Amino acid sequence: MRTPLKLLLLATVIALSPATLRPILPAAALSETSSVDRRLRLDWEAGTRRGRPVIQGYVYNDYLRAANNVRLLVEVLDGSGAVTARTVGFVFGVVPLQDRSYFEVPLKAPGASYRVSITAFDWKDVCGGGGGGM
């Protein structure tokens, strides 16, 4: 591979990495988090990607089975706490047992604060089946 092509590929990877995301709101402006199961928890923040607002973060799995088909609900709130928009997002792949998986949910417009919830998932059996989630 020629050197300029390698540099272009490296620059593209760096530009698309989660570390290049910039926060758009102070942490104090961020709002609630909830989950349908206490063994799954969220850590997230508001940011931007290519100038567009996103909610980015991790789903942590504190259980001894992997979580699959994790669905998220992001609610955009105005200054009074009223919901102005809702967006459904997904965690791609499996959230391994006792581990975490990254997610990113693009939004159409920023809000004063946000509420992020895990609304559904399946516990993945060791043998590959699922069940037990919402």
Short mmCIF file of N, CA and C in Angstrom, two decimals:
data_model
loop_
_atom_site.label_atom_id
_atom_site.label_comp_id
_atom_site.label_asym_id
_atom_site.label_seq_id
_atom_site.Cartn_x
_atom_site.Cartn_y
_atom_site.Cartn_z
N MET A 1 0.85 -1.17 0.00
CA MET A 1 0.00 0.00 0.00
C MET A 1 0.89 1.23 0.00
N ARG A 2 0.59 2.22 -0.84
CA ARG A 2 1.39 3.43 -0.92
C ARG A 2 1.19 4.28 0.33
N THR A 3 2.20 5.02 0.71
CA THR A 3 2.19 5.82 1.94
C THR A 3 1.04 6.83 1.98
N PRO A 4 0.75 7.63 0.90
CA PRO A 4 -0.37 8.56 0.98
C PRO A 4 -1.72 7.85 1.23
N LEU A 5 -1.88 6.68 0.67
CA LEU A 5 -3.11 5.92 0.87
C LEU A 5 -3.21 5.45 2.32
N LYS A 6 -2.09 5.03 2.89
CA LYS A 6 -2.08 4.63 4.30
C LYS A 6 -2.44 5.80 5.20
N LEU A 7 -1.89 6.98 4.91
CA LEU A 7 -2.19 8.16 5.72
C LEU A 7 -3.66 8.55 5.60
N LEU A 8 -4.22 8.46 4.41
CA LEU A 8 -5.63 8.77 4.20
C LEU A 8 -6.51 7.80 4.98
N LEU A 9 -6.17 6.52 4.94
CA LEU A 9 -6.92 5.51 5.68
C LEU A 9 -6.83 5.77 7.19
N LEU A 10 -5.65 6.08 7.69
CA LEU A 10 -5.46 6.38 9.11
C LEU A 10 -6.25 7.62 9.51
N ALA A 11 -6.22 8.66 8.70
CA ALA A 11 -6.97 9.89 9.00
C ALA A 11 -8.46 9.62 9.04
N THR A 12 -8.96 8.76 8.15
CA THR A 12 -10.38 8.42 8.14
C THR A 12 -10.76 7.67 9.40
N VAL A 13 -9.96 6.71 9.82
CA VAL A 13 -10.24 5.95 11.04
C VAL A 13 -10.25 6.87 12.25
N ILE A 14 -9.29 7.78 12.34
CA ILE A 14 -9.24 8.71 13.47
C ILE A 14 -10.45 9.64 13.45
N ALA A 15 -10.83 10.13 12.28
CA ALA A 15 -11.97 11.05 12.18
C ALA A 15 -13.28 10.39 12.58
N LEU A 16 -13.40 9.09 12.38
CA LEU A 16 -14.64 8.39 12.69
C LEU A 16 -14.63 7.74 14.07
N SER A 17 -13.56 7.88 14.83
CA SER A 17 -13.48 7.24 16.14
C SER A 17 -14.31 7.99 17.17
N PRO A 18 -14.82 7.30 18.21
CA PRO A 18 -15.60 7.96 19.26
C PRO A 18 -14.85 9.08 19.95
N ALA A 19 -13.53 9.03 19.98
CA ALA A 19 -12.75 10.06 20.66
C ALA A 19 -12.87 11.41 19.98
N THR A 20 -13.26 11.46 18.70
CA THR A 20 -13.37 12.73 18.00
C THR A 20 -14.72 13.40 18.23
N LEU A 21 -15.62 12.75 18.93
CA LEU A 21 -16.92 13.35 19.20
C LEU A 21 -16.77 14.47 20.22
N ARG A 22 -17.46 15.57 20.01
CA ARG A 22 -17.36 16.71 20.90
C ARG A 22 -18.66 16.89 21.68
N PRO A 23 -18.59 17.10 22.99
CA PRO A 23 -19.80 17.37 23.76
C PRO A 23 -20.45 18.66 23.29
N ILE A 24 -21.80 18.70 23.29
CA ILE A 24 -22.51 19.90 22.91
C ILE A 24 -23.21 20.54 24.10
N LEU A 25 -23.26 19.85 25.22
CA LEU A 25 -23.90 20.38 26.42
C LEU A 25 -23.04 20.02 27.63
N PRO A 26 -23.06 20.88 28.66
CA PRO A 26 -22.35 20.49 29.88
C PRO A 26 -23.03 19.30 30.53
N ALA A 27 -22.27 18.52 31.29
CA ALA A 27 -22.81 17.31 31.91
C ALA A 27 -24.00 17.62 32.79
N ALA A 28 -24.06 18.79 33.41
CA ALA A 28 -25.16 19.13 34.30
C ALA A 28 -26.48 19.24 33.53
N ALA A 29 -26.43 19.48 32.22
CA ALA A 29 -27.65 19.62 31.44
C ALA A 29 -28.24 18.27 31.05
N LEU A 30 -27.48 17.20 31.24
CA LEU A 30 -27.96 15.89 30.87
C LEU A 30 -28.91 15.38 31.92
N SER A 31 -29.83 14.55 31.50
CA SER A 31 -30.92 14.16 32.38
C SER A 31 -30.85 12.70 32.75
N GLU A 32 -32.00 12.08 32.90
CA GLU A 32 -32.18 10.75 33.48
C GLU A 32 -31.72 9.60 32.60
N THR A 33 -31.55 8.47 33.26
CA THR A 33 -31.25 7.20 32.62
C THR A 33 -32.08 6.13 33.30
N SER A 34 -32.62 5.19 32.53
CA SER A 34 -33.36 4.08 33.14
C SER A 34 -33.16 2.82 32.31
N SER A 35 -33.55 1.70 32.91
CA SER A 35 -33.41 0.41 32.25
C SER A 35 -34.54 -0.49 32.70
N VAL A 36 -34.94 -1.42 31.83
CA VAL A 36 -35.98 -2.38 32.18
C VAL A 36 -35.43 -3.47 33.08
N ASP A 37 -34.12 -3.51 33.30
CA ASP A 37 -33.50 -4.51 34.15
C ASP A 37 -32.28 -3.87 34.81
N ARG A 38 -32.20 -3.94 36.14
CA ARG A 38 -31.10 -3.28 36.86
C ARG A 38 -29.74 -3.86 36.54
N ARG A 39 -29.67 -5.03 35.91
CA ARG A 39 -28.38 -5.64 35.56
C ARG A 39 -27.78 -5.03 34.31
N LEU A 40 -28.56 -4.23 33.59
CA LEU A 40 -28.05 -3.46 32.46
C LEU A 40 -28.10 -1.99 32.85
N ARG A 41 -27.00 -1.29 32.65
CA ARG A 41 -26.97 0.13 33.00
C ARG A 41 -26.31 0.93 31.89
N LEU A 42 -26.58 2.22 31.89
CA LEU A 42 -26.12 3.12 30.84
C LEU A 42 -25.14 4.14 31.38
N ASP A 43 -24.19 4.51 30.55
CA ASP A 43 -23.30 5.64 30.78
C ASP A 43 -23.25 6.37 29.44
N TRP A 44 -23.71 7.61 29.40
CA TRP A 44 -23.84 8.29 28.11
C TRP A 44 -23.61 9.79 28.25
N GLU A 45 -23.46 10.44 27.10
CA GLU A 45 -23.33 11.89 27.04
C GLU A 45 -23.82 12.37 25.68
N ALA A 46 -24.14 13.65 25.62
CA ALA A 46 -24.52 14.27 24.35
C ALA A 46 -23.24 14.71 23.65
N GLY A 47 -23.21 14.57 22.33
CA GLY A 47 -22.06 14.96 21.55
C GLY A 47 -22.47 15.31 20.14
N THR A 48 -21.52 15.46 19.27
CA THR A 48 -21.80 15.72 17.85
C THR A 48 -20.93 14.81 17.00
N ARG A 49 -21.43 14.50 15.84
CA ARG A 49 -20.68 13.78 14.82
C ARG A 49 -20.99 14.48 13.50
N ARG A 50 -19.94 14.99 12.88
CA ARG A 50 -20.09 15.74 11.63
C ARG A 50 -21.09 16.88 11.77
N GLY A 51 -21.06 17.54 12.92
CA GLY A 51 -21.92 18.69 13.16
C GLY A 51 -23.35 18.36 13.55
N ARG A 52 -23.69 17.10 13.66
CA ARG A 52 -25.05 16.68 14.01
C ARG A 52 -25.07 16.15 15.44
N PRO A 53 -26.15 16.42 16.21
CA PRO A 53 -26.21 15.94 17.59
C PRO A 53 -26.37 14.42 17.67
N VAL A 54 -25.71 13.82 18.66
CA VAL A 54 -25.83 12.39 18.93
C VAL A 54 -25.82 12.17 20.45
N ILE A 55 -26.38 11.05 20.85
CA ILE A 55 -26.20 10.53 22.20
C ILE A 55 -25.26 9.35 22.05
N GLN A 56 -24.18 9.36 22.79
CA GLN A 56 -23.17 8.31 22.67
C GLN A 56 -22.85 7.78 24.06
N GLY A 57 -22.49 6.51 24.12
CA GLY A 57 -22.12 5.97 25.41
C GLY A 57 -21.98 4.46 25.39
N TYR A 58 -22.15 3.87 26.57
CA TYR A 58 -21.99 2.43 26.73
C TYR A 58 -23.16 1.85 27.50
N VAL A 59 -23.51 0.62 27.14
CA VAL A 59 -24.41 -0.20 27.94
C VAL A 59 -23.52 -1.18 28.68
N TYR A 60 -23.63 -1.21 30.01
CA TYR A 60 -22.87 -2.13 30.85
C TYR A 60 -23.76 -3.30 31.24
N ASN A 61 -23.21 -4.49 31.16
CA ASN A 61 -23.92 -5.71 31.51
C ASN A 61 -23.29 -6.30 32.77
N ASP A 62 -24.02 -6.23 33.89
CA ASP A 62 -23.52 -6.74 35.16
C ASP A 62 -24.01 -8.15 35.45
N TYR A 63 -24.54 -8.82 34.44
CA TYR A 63 -25.12 -10.14 34.63
C TYR A 63 -24.17 -11.20 34.06
N LEU A 64 -24.47 -12.47 34.34
CA LEU A 64 -23.62 -13.58 33.89
C LEU A 64 -24.10 -14.20 32.58
N ARG A 65 -24.92 -13.47 31.83
CA ARG A 65 -25.34 -13.86 30.49
C ARG A 65 -25.22 -12.63 29.60
N ALA A 66 -24.94 -12.87 28.34
CA ALA A 66 -24.83 -11.76 27.39
C ALA A 66 -26.21 -11.21 27.07
N ALA A 67 -26.28 -9.92 26.79
CA ALA A 67 -27.52 -9.26 26.39
C ALA A 67 -27.49 -9.04 24.88
N ASN A 68 -28.62 -9.30 24.24
CA ASN A 68 -28.72 -9.21 22.79
C ASN A 68 -29.93 -8.36 22.44
N ASN A 69 -29.94 -7.78 21.25
CA ASN A 69 -31.08 -6.99 20.75
C ASN A 69 -31.45 -5.88 21.72
N VAL A 70 -30.45 -5.15 22.22
CA VAL A 70 -30.70 -4.07 23.17
C VAL A 70 -31.26 -2.87 22.40
N ARG A 71 -32.44 -2.42 22.81
CA ARG A 71 -33.10 -1.27 22.18
C ARG A 71 -33.12 -0.11 23.16
N LEU A 72 -32.82 1.08 22.65
CA LEU A 72 -32.75 2.29 23.46
C LEU A 72 -33.82 3.29 23.01
N LEU A 73 -34.28 4.10 23.94
CA LEU A 73 -35.16 5.21 23.64
C LEU A 73 -34.48 6.48 24.14
N VAL A 74 -34.28 7.44 23.23
CA VAL A 74 -33.72 8.74 23.60
C VAL A 74 -34.83 9.76 23.46
N GLU A 75 -35.12 10.45 24.56
CA GLU A 75 -36.11 11.52 24.55
C GLU A 75 -35.39 12.85 24.67
N VAL A 76 -35.69 13.76 23.76
CA VAL A 76 -35.12 15.10 23.76
C VAL A 76 -36.08 15.99 24.54
N LEU A 77 -35.55 16.72 25.53
CA LEU A 77 -36.37 17.56 26.40
C LEU A 77 -36.06 19.03 26.18
N ASP A 78 -37.10 19.87 26.31
CA ASP A 78 -36.87 21.31 26.24
C ASP A 78 -36.52 21.83 27.63
N GLY A 79 -36.39 23.13 27.77
CA GLY A 79 -35.98 23.73 29.03
C GLY A 79 -36.93 23.47 30.18
N SER A 80 -38.21 23.23 29.88
CA SER A 80 -39.19 22.97 30.94
C SER A 80 -39.31 21.48 31.26
N GLY A 81 -38.57 20.64 30.54
CA GLY A 81 -38.61 19.20 30.77
C GLY A 81 -39.63 18.46 29.93
N ALA A 82 -40.30 19.16 29.03
CA ALA A 82 -41.27 18.52 28.13
C ALA A 82 -40.54 17.80 26.99
N VAL A 83 -41.04 16.64 26.62
CA VAL A 83 -40.45 15.87 25.52
C VAL A 83 -40.78 16.55 24.20
N THR A 84 -39.73 16.85 23.41
CA THR A 84 -39.93 17.47 22.11
C THR A 84 -39.69 16.50 20.96
N ALA A 85 -38.97 15.40 21.24
CA ALA A 85 -38.70 14.40 20.20
C ALA A 85 -38.31 13.09 20.86
N ARG A 86 -38.56 12.00 20.15
CA ARG A 86 -38.16 10.66 20.60
C ARG A 86 -37.45 9.96 19.44
N THR A 87 -36.38 9.25 19.79
CA THR A 87 -35.63 8.50 18.78
C THR A 87 -35.30 7.13 19.35
N VAL A 88 -35.50 6.09 18.55
CA VAL A 88 -35.16 4.73 18.95
C VAL A 88 -33.77 4.42 18.41
N GLY A 89 -32.95 3.82 19.27
CA GLY A 89 -31.61 3.41 18.87
C GLY A 89 -31.36 1.98 19.27
N PHE A 90 -30.26 1.43 18.81
CA PHE A 90 -29.92 0.04 19.08
C PHE A 90 -28.45 -0.07 19.44
N VAL A 91 -28.14 -1.07 20.25
CA VAL A 91 -26.75 -1.44 20.50
C VAL A 91 -26.46 -2.56 19.51
N PHE A 92 -25.53 -2.31 18.59
CA PHE A 92 -25.24 -3.31 17.58
C PHE A 92 -24.41 -4.43 18.19
N GLY A 93 -24.79 -5.66 17.88
CA GLY A 93 -24.09 -6.82 18.41
C GLY A 93 -24.58 -7.17 19.81
N VAL A 94 -23.75 -7.90 20.52
CA VAL A 94 -24.09 -8.42 21.84
C VAL A 94 -23.34 -7.60 22.89
N VAL A 95 -23.99 -7.38 24.04
CA VAL A 95 -23.31 -6.80 25.19
C VAL A 95 -22.80 -7.99 26.01
N PRO A 96 -21.50 -8.26 25.98
CA PRO A 96 -20.97 -9.46 26.64
C PRO A 96 -21.22 -9.45 28.15
N LEU A 97 -21.24 -10.63 28.74
CA LEU A 97 -21.43 -10.72 30.18
C LEU A 97 -20.29 -10.02 30.89
N GLN A 98 -20.63 -9.30 31.96
CA GLN A 98 -19.66 -8.57 32.76
C GLN A 98 -18.78 -7.64 31.92
N ASP A 99 -19.38 -6.99 30.91
CA ASP A 99 -18.63 -6.14 30.00
C ASP A 99 -19.53 -5.00 29.53
N ARG A 100 -19.12 -4.30 28.47
CA ARG A 100 -19.89 -3.18 27.95
C ARG A 100 -19.82 -3.16 26.43
N SER A 101 -20.77 -2.43 25.81
CA SER A 101 -20.78 -2.23 24.37
C SER A 101 -21.12 -0.77 24.09
N TYR A 102 -20.45 -0.20 23.08
CA TYR A 102 -20.64 1.19 22.68
C TYR A 102 -21.93 1.34 21.88
N PHE A 103 -22.58 2.49 22.01
CA PHE A 103 -23.71 2.84 21.16
C PHE A 103 -23.65 4.31 20.80
N GLU A 104 -24.34 4.64 19.73
CA GLU A 104 -24.46 6.02 19.29
C GLU A 104 -25.82 6.16 18.63
N VAL A 105 -26.60 7.14 19.07
CA VAL A 105 -27.93 7.39 18.52
C VAL A 105 -27.95 8.79 17.93
N PRO A 106 -28.05 8.92 16.59
CA PRO A 106 -28.12 10.25 15.98
C PRO A 106 -29.48 10.91 16.27
N LEU A 107 -29.45 12.22 16.47
CA LEU A 107 -30.66 13.00 16.74
C LEU A 107 -30.88 14.01 15.64
N LYS A 108 -32.14 14.40 15.45
CA LYS A 108 -32.44 15.41 14.42
C LYS A 108 -32.12 16.81 14.90
N ALA A 109 -32.28 17.08 16.20
CA ALA A 109 -32.01 18.40 16.76
C ALA A 109 -31.58 18.26 18.21
N PRO A 110 -30.73 19.18 18.70
CA PRO A 110 -30.33 19.12 20.11
C PRO A 110 -31.46 19.57 21.02
N GLY A 111 -31.34 19.22 22.29
CA GLY A 111 -32.32 19.64 23.28
C GLY A 111 -31.63 20.27 24.48
N ALA A 112 -32.45 20.76 25.43
CA ALA A 112 -31.89 21.32 26.66
C ALA A 112 -31.35 20.21 27.54
N SER A 113 -32.00 19.03 27.52
CA SER A 113 -31.55 17.85 28.25
C SER A 113 -32.13 16.62 27.57
N TYR A 114 -31.79 15.45 28.09
CA TYR A 114 -32.17 14.20 27.45
C TYR A 114 -32.54 13.16 28.50
N ARG A 115 -33.32 12.20 28.08
CA ARG A 115 -33.63 11.03 28.90
C ARG A 115 -33.33 9.82 28.02
N VAL A 116 -32.49 8.91 28.51
CA VAL A 116 -32.10 7.73 27.74
C VAL A 116 -32.52 6.50 28.52
N SER A 117 -33.21 5.57 27.85
CA SER A 117 -33.72 4.36 28.50
C SER A 117 -33.41 3.13 27.68
N ILE A 118 -33.15 2.03 28.37
CA ILE A 118 -33.13 0.72 27.72
C ILE A 118 -34.57 0.22 27.78
N THR A 119 -35.16 0.00 26.62
CA THR A 119 -36.57 -0.38 26.58
C THR A 119 -36.80 -1.85 26.30
N ALA A 120 -35.82 -2.54 25.74
CA ALA A 120 -36.00 -3.97 25.44
C ALA A 120 -34.64 -4.62 25.21
N PHE A 121 -34.60 -5.93 25.43
CA PHE A 121 -33.39 -6.72 25.18
C PHE A 121 -33.76 -8.19 25.35
N ASP A 122 -32.83 -9.06 25.03
CA ASP A 122 -32.95 -10.51 25.27
C ASP A 122 -31.69 -10.96 25.98
N TRP A 123 -31.83 -11.84 26.96
CA TRP A 123 -30.66 -12.50 27.52
C TRP A 123 -30.28 -13.61 26.56
N LYS A 124 -29.05 -13.69 26.20
CA LYS A 124 -28.57 -14.69 25.26
C LYS A 124 -28.12 -15.93 26.03
N ASP A 125 -28.69 -17.08 25.68
CA ASP A 125 -28.28 -18.33 26.31
C ASP A 125 -26.89 -18.73 25.83
N VAL A 126 -26.23 -19.50 26.64
CA VAL A 126 -24.90 -20.01 26.27
C VAL A 126 -24.98 -20.81 24.98
N CYS A 127 -26.09 -21.50 24.79
CA CYS A 127 -26.28 -22.32 23.59
C CYS A 127 -26.77 -21.52 22.40
N GLY A 128 -26.99 -20.19 22.55
CA GLY A 128 -27.36 -19.35 21.42
C GLY A 128 -28.79 -18.90 21.43
N GLY A 129 -29.66 -19.43 22.28
CA GLY A 129 -31.05 -18.96 22.33
C GLY A 129 -31.16 -17.69 23.12
N GLY A 130 -32.35 -17.11 23.16
CA GLY A 130 -32.55 -15.87 23.90
C GLY A 130 -33.72 -16.02 24.84
N GLY A 131 -34.07 -14.94 25.47
CA GLY A 131 -35.24 -14.92 26.32
C GLY A 131 -34.98 -14.21 27.62
N GLY A 132 -36.06 -13.85 28.27
CA GLY A 132 -35.95 -13.25 29.59
C GLY A 132 -36.01 -11.76 29.59
N GLY A 133 -35.82 -11.10 28.46
CA GLY A 133 -35.88 -9.64 28.40
C GLY A 133 -37.29 -9.17 28.11
N MET A 134 -37.37 -7.93 27.80
CA MET A 134 -38.67 -7.32 27.51
C MET A 134 -38.91 -7.34 26.02
#
